[in-house]
CSV table of C-alpha atoms in Angstrom, one decimal:
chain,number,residue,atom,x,y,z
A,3,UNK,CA,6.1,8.5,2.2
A,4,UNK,CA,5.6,5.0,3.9
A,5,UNK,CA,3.4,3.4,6.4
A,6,UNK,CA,2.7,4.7,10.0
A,7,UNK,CA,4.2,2.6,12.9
A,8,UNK,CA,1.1,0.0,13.9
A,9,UNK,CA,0.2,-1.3,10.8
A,10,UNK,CA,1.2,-5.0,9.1
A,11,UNK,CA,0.2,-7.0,6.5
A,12,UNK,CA,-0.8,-10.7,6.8
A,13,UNK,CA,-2.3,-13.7,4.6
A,14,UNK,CA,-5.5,-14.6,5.0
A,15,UNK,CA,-6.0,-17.5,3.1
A,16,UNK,CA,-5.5,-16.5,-0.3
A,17,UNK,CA,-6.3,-12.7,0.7
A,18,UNK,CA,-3.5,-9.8,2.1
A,19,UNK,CA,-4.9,-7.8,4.5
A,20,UNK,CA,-3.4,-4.9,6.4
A,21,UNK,CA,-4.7,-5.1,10.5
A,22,UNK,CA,-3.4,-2.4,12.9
A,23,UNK,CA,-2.0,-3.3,16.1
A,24,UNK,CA,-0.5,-2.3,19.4
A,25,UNK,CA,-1.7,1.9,20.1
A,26,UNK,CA,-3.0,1.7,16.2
A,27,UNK,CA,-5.7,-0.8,17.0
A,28,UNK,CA,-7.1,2.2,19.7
A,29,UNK,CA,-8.2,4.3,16.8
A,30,UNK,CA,-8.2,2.1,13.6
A,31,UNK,CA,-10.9,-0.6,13.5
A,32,UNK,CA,-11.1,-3.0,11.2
A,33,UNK,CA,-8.8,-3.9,8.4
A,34,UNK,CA,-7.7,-3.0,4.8
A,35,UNK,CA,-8.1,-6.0,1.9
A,36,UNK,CA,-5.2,-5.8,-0.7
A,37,UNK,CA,-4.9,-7.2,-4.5
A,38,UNK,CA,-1.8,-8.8,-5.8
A,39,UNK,CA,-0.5,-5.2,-6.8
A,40,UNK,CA,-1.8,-3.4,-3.3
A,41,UNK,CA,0.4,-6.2,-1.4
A,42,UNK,CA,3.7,-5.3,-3.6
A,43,UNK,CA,2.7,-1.7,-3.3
A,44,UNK,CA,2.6,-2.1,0.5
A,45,UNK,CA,5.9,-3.9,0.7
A,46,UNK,CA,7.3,-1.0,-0.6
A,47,UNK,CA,5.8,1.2,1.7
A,48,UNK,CA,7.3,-0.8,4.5
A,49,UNK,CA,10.4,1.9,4.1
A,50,UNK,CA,10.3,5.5,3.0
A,51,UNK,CA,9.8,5.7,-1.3
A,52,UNK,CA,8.2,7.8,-3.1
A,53,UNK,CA,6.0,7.7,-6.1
A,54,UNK,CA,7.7,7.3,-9.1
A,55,UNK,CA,9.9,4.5,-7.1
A,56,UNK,CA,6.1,3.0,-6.8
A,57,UNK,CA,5.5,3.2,-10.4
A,58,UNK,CA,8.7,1.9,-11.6
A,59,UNK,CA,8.0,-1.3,-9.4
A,60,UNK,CA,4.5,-1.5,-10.6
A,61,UNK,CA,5.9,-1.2,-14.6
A,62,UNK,CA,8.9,-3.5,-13.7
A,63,UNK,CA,6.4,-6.4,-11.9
A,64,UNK,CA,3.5,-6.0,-14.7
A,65,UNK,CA,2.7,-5.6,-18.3
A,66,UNK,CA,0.7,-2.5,-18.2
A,67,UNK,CA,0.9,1.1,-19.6
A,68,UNK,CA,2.4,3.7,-17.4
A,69,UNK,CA,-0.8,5.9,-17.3
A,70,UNK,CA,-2.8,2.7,-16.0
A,71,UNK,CA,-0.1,1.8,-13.2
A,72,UNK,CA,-0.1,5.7,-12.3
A,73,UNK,CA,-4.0,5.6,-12.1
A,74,UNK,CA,-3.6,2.3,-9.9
A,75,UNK,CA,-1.3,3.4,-7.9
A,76,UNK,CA,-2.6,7.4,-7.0
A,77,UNK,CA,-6.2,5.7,-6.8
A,78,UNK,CA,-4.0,2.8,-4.3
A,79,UNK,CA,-2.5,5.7,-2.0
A,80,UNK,CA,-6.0,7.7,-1.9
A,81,UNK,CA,-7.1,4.8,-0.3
A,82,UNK,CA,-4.9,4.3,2.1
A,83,UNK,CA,-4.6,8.0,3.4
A,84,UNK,CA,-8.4,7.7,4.0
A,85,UNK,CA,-7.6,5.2,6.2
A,86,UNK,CA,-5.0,7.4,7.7
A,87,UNK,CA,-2.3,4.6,7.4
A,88,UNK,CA,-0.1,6.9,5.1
A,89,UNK,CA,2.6,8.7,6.5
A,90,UNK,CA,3.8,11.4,4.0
């Protein structure tokens, strides 16, 4: 899975937010606000990975127990496929 073509991350003051842009910004309006982890998450969905990729980032960047950075990060990509920014 990764990110559909349109879609970038920028910093906004101390905030990350994903805005679409070129053909994306036709049917996506508005923008997405990411945490510290939703950033790192969305770096590495910049290029094709896959789930357990994402959580052994997530266990490798933080202290935290593996069922907590798997509830982060399933509850992370539910997010963004409502959005429809997910490509799987």
């Amino acid at each position: 899975m990764k990110i559909k073509e349109g879609f970038i991350k920028r910093q906004v003051g101390e905030r990350a937010v994903v805005v679409p842009i070129g053909e994306a910004a036709k049917s996506f309006h508005g923008m997405i606000n990411l945490n510290e982890t939703g950033g790192e998450l969305w770096e590495l969905l910049k290029e094709e990975t896959d789930k357990e990729q994402m959580l052994k980032a997530m266990l490798e960047m933080y202290e935290i127990e593996p069922a907590q950075a798997q509830k982060s990060r399933d509850a992370f990509l539910e997010k963004l496929r409502e959005a429809g920014v997910l490509e799987e």
